[in-house]
Amino acid sequence: MAPALLLVPAALASFILAFGTGVEFVRFASLQPLLGGIPESGGPDARQGWLAALQDRSILAPLAWDLGLLLLFVGQHSLMAAERVKAWTSRYFGVLQRSLYVACTALALQLVMRYWEPVPRGPVLWEARAEPWATWVPLLCFVLHVISWLLIFSILLVFDYAELMGLKQVYYHVLGLGEPLALKSPRALRLFSHLRHPVCVELLTVLWVVPTLGTDRLLLALLLTLYLGLAHGLDQQDLHYLRAQLQRKLHLLSRPQDGEAE
């Protein structure tokens, strides 16, 4: 086990990398398609149909490259979340296991964003070009993206952001408080094992709600939607627990303060 003085900088470095990657992902997933967009290589007549695209190497090659990048990210994200791999990394990295997972995920996502190949000549599933849709659809998408990202950040805070990023594990270890997960109830642990992505609906909104859904964006949205769907396994017990926790927190928020009660 590394000395405590080395654990804290390592966990902070992982957190900074993950935070910066999250900011970059907001640009990649929202700002680029909504504000910047991808320049076209001509008007809509220059774009090919879906059948012709399947025979065009200039379209298939970047799509295959993008698919490889996505599979790399999904593979890393799933493999390192497997129990055997988590046990192995915990054996060698100890309390930094979560920080290592977060750092590797951030690096894999950086590869996807930095080496992503757009396909401007590919066919589009939908596109808002005629007025008034060309004005109002991007505006509506922008509003929905802002709401989705605000909800994502709020949900991450509710789900203990410090623990998700691996900071809380190191903090508890340095203070001799043990493992944070050991202090959670069995129902909470059961929920966490089934709900690996608490911001599924919001991410799906970001992926699909765009003014122009081109070929490469469709590939990104389809693969990540499939992955997010397979990563969830909520059942009735989980839903009952979530409902009970929501009611408890609403009750706490609705209670009058001590000064008001007097």
CSV table of C-alpha atoms in Angstrom, one decimal:
chain,number,residue,atom,x,y,z
A,1,MET,CA,0.0,0.0,0.0
A,2,ALA,CA,1.4,3.4,-0.9
A,3,PRO,CA,2.0,5.9,1.8
A,4,ALA,CA,-0.9,8.2,2.6
A,5,LEU,CA,1.0,11.2,1.3
A,6,LEU,CA,1.1,9.6,-2.2
A,7,LEU,CA,-2.5,8.4,-2.2
A,8,VAL,CA,-4.0,11.9,-2.0
A,9,PRO,CA,-2.2,13.4,-5.0
A,10,ALA,CA,-2.9,10.3,-7.1
A,11,ALA,CA,-6.7,10.5,-6.3
A,12,LEU,CA,-6.7,14.3,-7.0
A,13,ALA,CA,-4.9,13.7,-10.3
A,14,SER,CA,-7.5,11.2,-11.3
A,15,PHE,CA,-10.3,13.5,-10.2
A,16,ILE,CA,-8.9,16.5,-12.2
A,17,LEU,CA,-8.5,14.3,-15.3
A,18,ALA,CA,-12.1,13.0,-15.0
A,19,PHE,CA,-13.4,16.5,-14.4
A,20,GLY,CA,-11.6,17.9,-17.4
A,21,THR,CA,-12.8,15.0,-19.5
A,22,GLY,CA,-16.4,15.7,-18.4
A,23,VAL,CA,-16.1,19.3,-19.5
A,24,GLU,CA,-14.6,18.2,-22.9
A,25,PHE,CA,-17.5,15.7,-23.3
A,26,VAL,CA,-20.0,18.5,-22.9
A,27,ARG,CA,-18.3,20.3,-25.8
A,28,PHE,CA,-18.1,17.1,-27.8
A,29,ALA,CA,-21.7,15.9,-27.2
A,30,SER,CA,-23.6,19.2,-27.0
A,31,LEU,CA,-21.8,22.4,-28.0
A,32,GLN,CA,-20.2,21.0,-31.1
A,33,PRO,CA,-23.4,19.6,-32.8
A,34,LEU,CA,-25.6,22.5,-31.5
A,35,LEU,CA,-23.4,25.6,-31.9
A,36,GLY,CA,-20.4,24.6,-34.0
A,37,GLY,CA,-21.7,21.7,-36.1
A,38,ILE,CA,-19.7,19.9,-38.7
A,39,PRO,CA,-19.1,21.7,-42.0
A,40,GLU,CA,-20.7,19.9,-45.0
A,41,SER,CA,-19.0,19.0,-48.2
A,42,GLY,CA,-21.8,20.5,-50.2
A,43,GLY,CA,-25.5,20.9,-50.0
A,44,PRO,CA,-28.0,18.1,-49.3
A,45,ASP,CA,-27.8,16.9,-52.9
A,46,ALA,CA,-24.1,16.0,-52.2
A,47,ARG,CA,-25.1,13.6,-49.5
A,48,GLN,CA,-25.5,10.0,-50.3
A,49,GLY,CA,-28.4,7.7,-49.5
A,50,TRP,CA,-28.2,4.9,-47.0
A,51,LEU,CA,-27.8,2.1,-49.6
A,52,ALA,CA,-25.1,4.0,-51.5
A,53,ALA,CA,-23.3,4.8,-48.2
A,54,LEU,CA,-22.9,1.1,-47.5
A,55,GLN,CA,-20.8,0.8,-50.6
A,56,ASP,CA,-18.7,4.0,-50.2
A,57,ARG,CA,-15.3,3.4,-48.6
A,58,SER,CA,-15.0,7.1,-47.8
A,59,ILE,CA,-18.0,6.7,-45.5
A,60,LEU,CA,-17.4,3.2,-44.2
A,61,ALA,CA,-13.8,3.7,-43.3
A,62,PRO,CA,-14.4,6.6,-40.8
A,63,LEU,CA,-17.5,4.8,-39.4
A,64,ALA,CA,-15.4,1.6,-38.8
A,65,TRP,CA,-12.8,3.8,-37.1
A,66,ASP,CA,-15.4,5.5,-34.9
A,67,LEU,CA,-16.9,2.1,-34.1
A,68,GLY,CA,-13.5,0.8,-33.0
A,69,LEU,CA,-13.1,3.8,-30.7
A,70,LEU,CA,-16.5,3.3,-29.1
A,71,LEU,CA,-15.9,-0.5,-28.6
A,72,LEU,CA,-12.6,0.4,-26.9
A,73,PHE,CA,-14.4,2.7,-24.5
A,74,VAL,CA,-17.2,0.3,-23.8
A,75,GLY,CA,-14.8,-2.6,-23.4
A,76,GLN,CA,-12.7,-0.7,-20.9
A,77,HIS,CA,-15.7,0.6,-19.0
A,78,SER,CA,-17.2,-2.9,-18.7
A,79,LEU,CA,-14.1,-4.9,-18.2
A,80,MET,CA,-12.7,-2.8,-15.4
A,81,ALA,CA,-16.2,-2.9,-13.7
A,82,ALA,CA,-16.2,-6.8,-13.7
A,83,GLU,CA,-15.8,-8.2,-10.2
A,84,ARG,CA,-12.7,-10.3,-11.0
A,85,VAL,CA,-10.9,-7.2,-12.4
A,86,LYS,CA,-12.0,-5.1,-9.5
A,87,ALA,CA,-10.7,-7.7,-7.1
A,88,TRP,CA,-7.4,-7.8,-9.0
A,89,THR,CA,-7.0,-4.0,-9.1
A,90,SER,CA,-7.9,-3.7,-5.4
A,91,ARG,CA,-5.2,-6.3,-4.6
A,92,TYR,CA,-2.5,-4.3,-6.3
A,93,PHE,CA,-3.8,-0.7,-6.0
A,94,GLY,CA,-5.7,-0.9,-2.8
A,95,VAL,CA,-7.8,2.1,-2.0
A,96,LEU,CA,-6.9,3.7,-5.3
A,97,GLN,CA,-8.9,1.1,-7.2
A,98,ARG,CA,-11.8,3.5,-7.9
A,99,SER,CA,-9.4,6.3,-8.9
A,100,LEU,CA,-7.7,4.0,-11.3
A,101,TYR,CA,-11.0,3.0,-12.9
A,102,VAL,CA,-12.0,6.7,-13.2
A,103,ALA,CA,-8.7,7.7,-14.7
A,104,CYS,CA,-8.8,4.8,-17.3
A,105,THR,CA,-12.4,5.7,-18.2
A,106,ALA,CA,-11.4,9.3,-18.7
A,107,LEU,CA,-8.4,8.3,-20.9
A,108,ALA,CA,-10.6,6.0,-23.0
A,109,LEU,CA,-13.2,8.8,-23.5
A,110,GLN,CA,-10.4,11.2,-24.4
A,111,LEU,CA,-9.4,8.8,-27.2
A,112,VAL,CA,-12.9,8.7,-28.5
A,113,MET,CA,-13.3,12.5,-28.5
A,114,ARG,CA,-9.9,13.4,-29.9
A,115,TYR,CA,-9.7,10.8,-32.7
A,116,TRP,CA,-13.4,10.8,-33.6
A,117,GLU,CA,-13.9,11.0,-37.4
A,118,PRO,CA,-16.9,12.9,-38.6
A,119,VAL,CA,-18.7,11.8,-41.7
A,120,PRO,CA,-20.1,15.0,-43.4
A,121,ARG,CA,-20.8,13.2,-46.7
A,122,GLY,CA,-22.9,10.5,-45.1
A,123,PRO,CA,-26.7,10.3,-45.1
A,124,VAL,CA,-28.7,11.9,-42.3
A,125,LEU,CA,-31.6,10.5,-40.4
A,126,TRP,CA,-33.2,13.9,-39.8
A,127,GLU,CA,-32.2,17.5,-40.4
A,128,ALA,CA,-33.8,20.8,-39.6
A,129,ARG,CA,-33.1,23.0,-42.6
A,130,ALA,CA,-36.3,24.8,-43.6
A,131,GLU,CA,-37.7,27.7,-41.6
A,132,PRO,CA,-39.0,28.0,-39.0
A,133,TRP,CA,-37.6,24.6,-38.0
A,134,ALA,CA,-34.0,25.7,-38.7
A,135,THR,CA,-34.4,28.4,-36.0
A,136,TRP,CA,-36.6,26.8,-33.4
A,137,VAL,CA,-35.3,23.2,-33.5
A,138,PRO,CA,-31.7,24.1,-32.5
A,139,LEU,CA,-33.0,26.4,-29.8
A,140,LEU,CA,-35.3,23.7,-28.4
A,141,CYS,CA,-32.4,21.2,-28.5
A,142,PHE,CA,-30.1,23.7,-26.7
A,143,VAL,CA,-32.6,24.2,-23.9
A,144,LEU,CA,-33.1,20.4,-23.5
A,145,HIS,CA,-29.4,19.9,-23.4
A,146,VAL,CA,-28.9,22.6,-20.7
A,147,ILE,CA,-31.7,21.0,-18.6
A,148,SER,CA,-30.2,17.5,-19.1
A,149,TRP,CA,-26.7,18.6,-18.1
A,150,LEU,CA,-28.0,20.4,-15.0
A,151,LEU,CA,-29.9,17.2,-14.0
A,152,ILE,CA,-26.8,15.1,-14.6
A,153,PHE,CA,-24.7,17.3,-12.3
A,154,SER,CA,-27.5,17.3,-9.7
A,155,ILE,CA,-27.9,13.5,-9.8
A,156,LEU,CA,-24.1,13.0,-9.5
A,157,LEU,CA,-24.1,15.1,-6.4
A,158,VAL,CA,-27.0,13.2,-4.9
A,159,PHE,CA,-25.2,9.9,-5.6
A,160,ASP,CA,-22.1,11.0,-3.7
A,161,TYR,CA,-19.8,12.5,-6.4
A,162,ALA,CA,-16.7,12.2,-4.2
A,163,GLU,CA,-17.2,8.5,-3.8
A,164,LEU,CA,-17.9,8.0,-7.5
A,165,MET,CA,-14.6,9.7,-8.3
A,166,GLY,CA,-12.6,7.8,-5.8
A,167,LEU,CA,-11.8,10.7,-3.5
A,168,LYS,CA,-13.9,9.6,-0.6
A,169,GLN,CA,-12.2,6.2,-0.5
A,170,VAL,CA,-8.8,7.8,-0.1
A,171,TYR,CA,-10.1,10.3,2.5
A,172,TYR,CA,-11.6,7.6,4.6
A,173,HIS,CA,-8.5,5.5,4.3
A,174,VAL,CA,-6.2,8.3,5.4
A,175,LEU,CA,-8.4,9.0,8.5
A,176,GLY,CA,-8.8,5.3,9.3
A,177,LEU,CA,-12.5,5.3,8.7
A,178,GLY,CA,-12.6,2.1,6.6
A,179,GLU,CA,-14.4,1.6,3.3
A,180,PRO,CA,-17.3,4.1,2.5
A,181,LEU,CA,-19.4,1.4,0.9
A,182,ALA,CA,-19.2,-0.6,4.2
A,183,LEU,CA,-21.3,2.2,5.8
A,184,LYS,CA,-24.1,2.0,3.3
A,185,SER,CA,-27.2,-0.1,3.8
A,186,PRO,CA,-27.7,-3.5,2.0
A,187,ARG,CA,-30.5,-1.9,-0.1
A,188,ALA,CA,-28.2,0.9,-1.3
A,189,LEU,CA,-25.5,-1.6,-2.2
A,190,ARG,CA,-28.0,-3.6,-4.1
A,191,LEU,CA,-29.2,-0.6,-6.0
A,192,PHE,CA,-25.6,0.5,-6.9
A,193,SER,CA,-24.9,-3.0,-8.2
A,194,HIS,CA,-27.9,-2.7,-10.6
A,195,LEU,CA,-27.6,1.0,-11.5
A,196,ARG,CA,-24.2,1.7,-12.9
A,197,HIS,CA,-25.3,4.8,-14.8
A,198,PRO,CA,-27.7,6.9,-12.7
A,199,VAL,CA,-28.0,9.5,-15.5
A,200,CYS,CA,-29.3,7.2,-18.3
A,201,VAL,CA,-32.3,9.2,-19.4
A,202,GLU,CA,-30.5,12.5,-19.4
A,203,LEU,CA,-27.6,11.1,-21.4
A,204,LEU,CA,-30.0,9.6,-23.9
A,205,THR,CA,-31.5,13.1,-24.4
A,206,VAL,CA,-28.1,14.6,-25.0
A,207,LEU,CA,-27.3,11.9,-27.6
A,208,TRP,CA,-30.5,11.9,-29.6
A,209,VAL,CA,-31.9,15.4,-29.3
A,210,VAL,CA,-29.9,17.2,-32.0
A,211,PRO,CA,-31.0,19.3,-35.0
A,212,THR,CA,-29.1,17.1,-37.4
A,213,LEU,CA,-28.6,13.4,-36.8
A,214,GLY,CA,-25.8,12.4,-39.2
A,215,THR,CA,-24.3,9.0,-39.8
A,216,ASP,CA,-21.5,9.2,-37.2
A,217,ARG,CA,-23.8,10.8,-34.6
A,218,LEU,CA,-26.3,8.0,-35.2
A,219,LEU,CA,-23.5,5.4,-34.6
A,220,LEU,CA,-22.6,7.2,-31.3
A,221,ALA,CA,-26.2,7.4,-30.1
A,222,LEU,CA,-27.1,3.8,-31.1
A,223,LEU,CA,-24.1,2.2,-29.5
A,224,LEU,CA,-24.1,4.2,-26.3
A,225,THR,CA,-27.9,3.7,-26.0
A,226,LEU,CA,-27.5,-0.1,-26.3
A,227,TYR,CA,-24.7,0.0,-23.7
A,228,LEU,CA,-26.7,2.1,-21.3
A,229,GLY,CA,-29.7,-0.2,-21.6
A,230,LEU,CA,-27.6,-3.3,-21.0
A,231,ALA,CA,-25.9,-1.7,-18.0
A,232,HIS,CA,-29.2,-1.4,-16.1
A,233,GLY,CA,-30.9,-4.1,-14.2
A,234,LEU,CA,-33.4,-2.4,-11.9
A,235,ASP,CA,-36.2,-4.5,-10.4
A,236,GLN,CA,-39.1,-3.8,-8.1
A,237,GLN,CA,-37.0,-3.8,-4.9
A,238,ASP,CA,-34.7,-1.2,-6.4
A,239,LEU,CA,-37.7,1.0,-7.4
A,240,HIS,CA,-39.2,0.7,-4.0
A,241,TYR,CA,-36.0,1.7,-2.4
A,242,LEU,CA,-35.6,4.7,-4.7
A,243,ARG,CA,-39.2,5.8,-4.0
A,244,ALA,CA,-38.6,5.5,-0.2
A,245,GLN,CA,-35.4,7.5,-0.4
A,246,LEU,CA,-37.1,10.2,-2.5
A,247,GLN,CA,-40.0,10.5,-0.1
A,248,ARG,CA,-37.6,10.6,2.9
A,249,LYS,CA,-35.6,13.5,1.3
A,250,LEU,CA,-38.7,15.4,0.4
A,251,HIS,CA,-40.0,15.0,3.9
A,252,LEU,CA,-36.7,16.4,5.3
A,253,LEU,CA,-36.9,19.3,2.9
A,254,SER,CA,-40.5,20.1,3.8
A,255,ARG,CA,-39.9,20.1,7.6
A,256,PRO,CA,-40.0,23.6,9.1
A,257,GLN,CA,-36.7,24.9,10.4
A,258,ASP,CA,-36.2,25.3,14.2
A,259,GLY,CA,-36.7,29.0,14.1
A,260,GLU,CA,-39.9,28.7,12.1
A,261,ALA,CA,-41.3,26.0,14.4
A,262,GLU,CA,-40.9,28.3,17.4
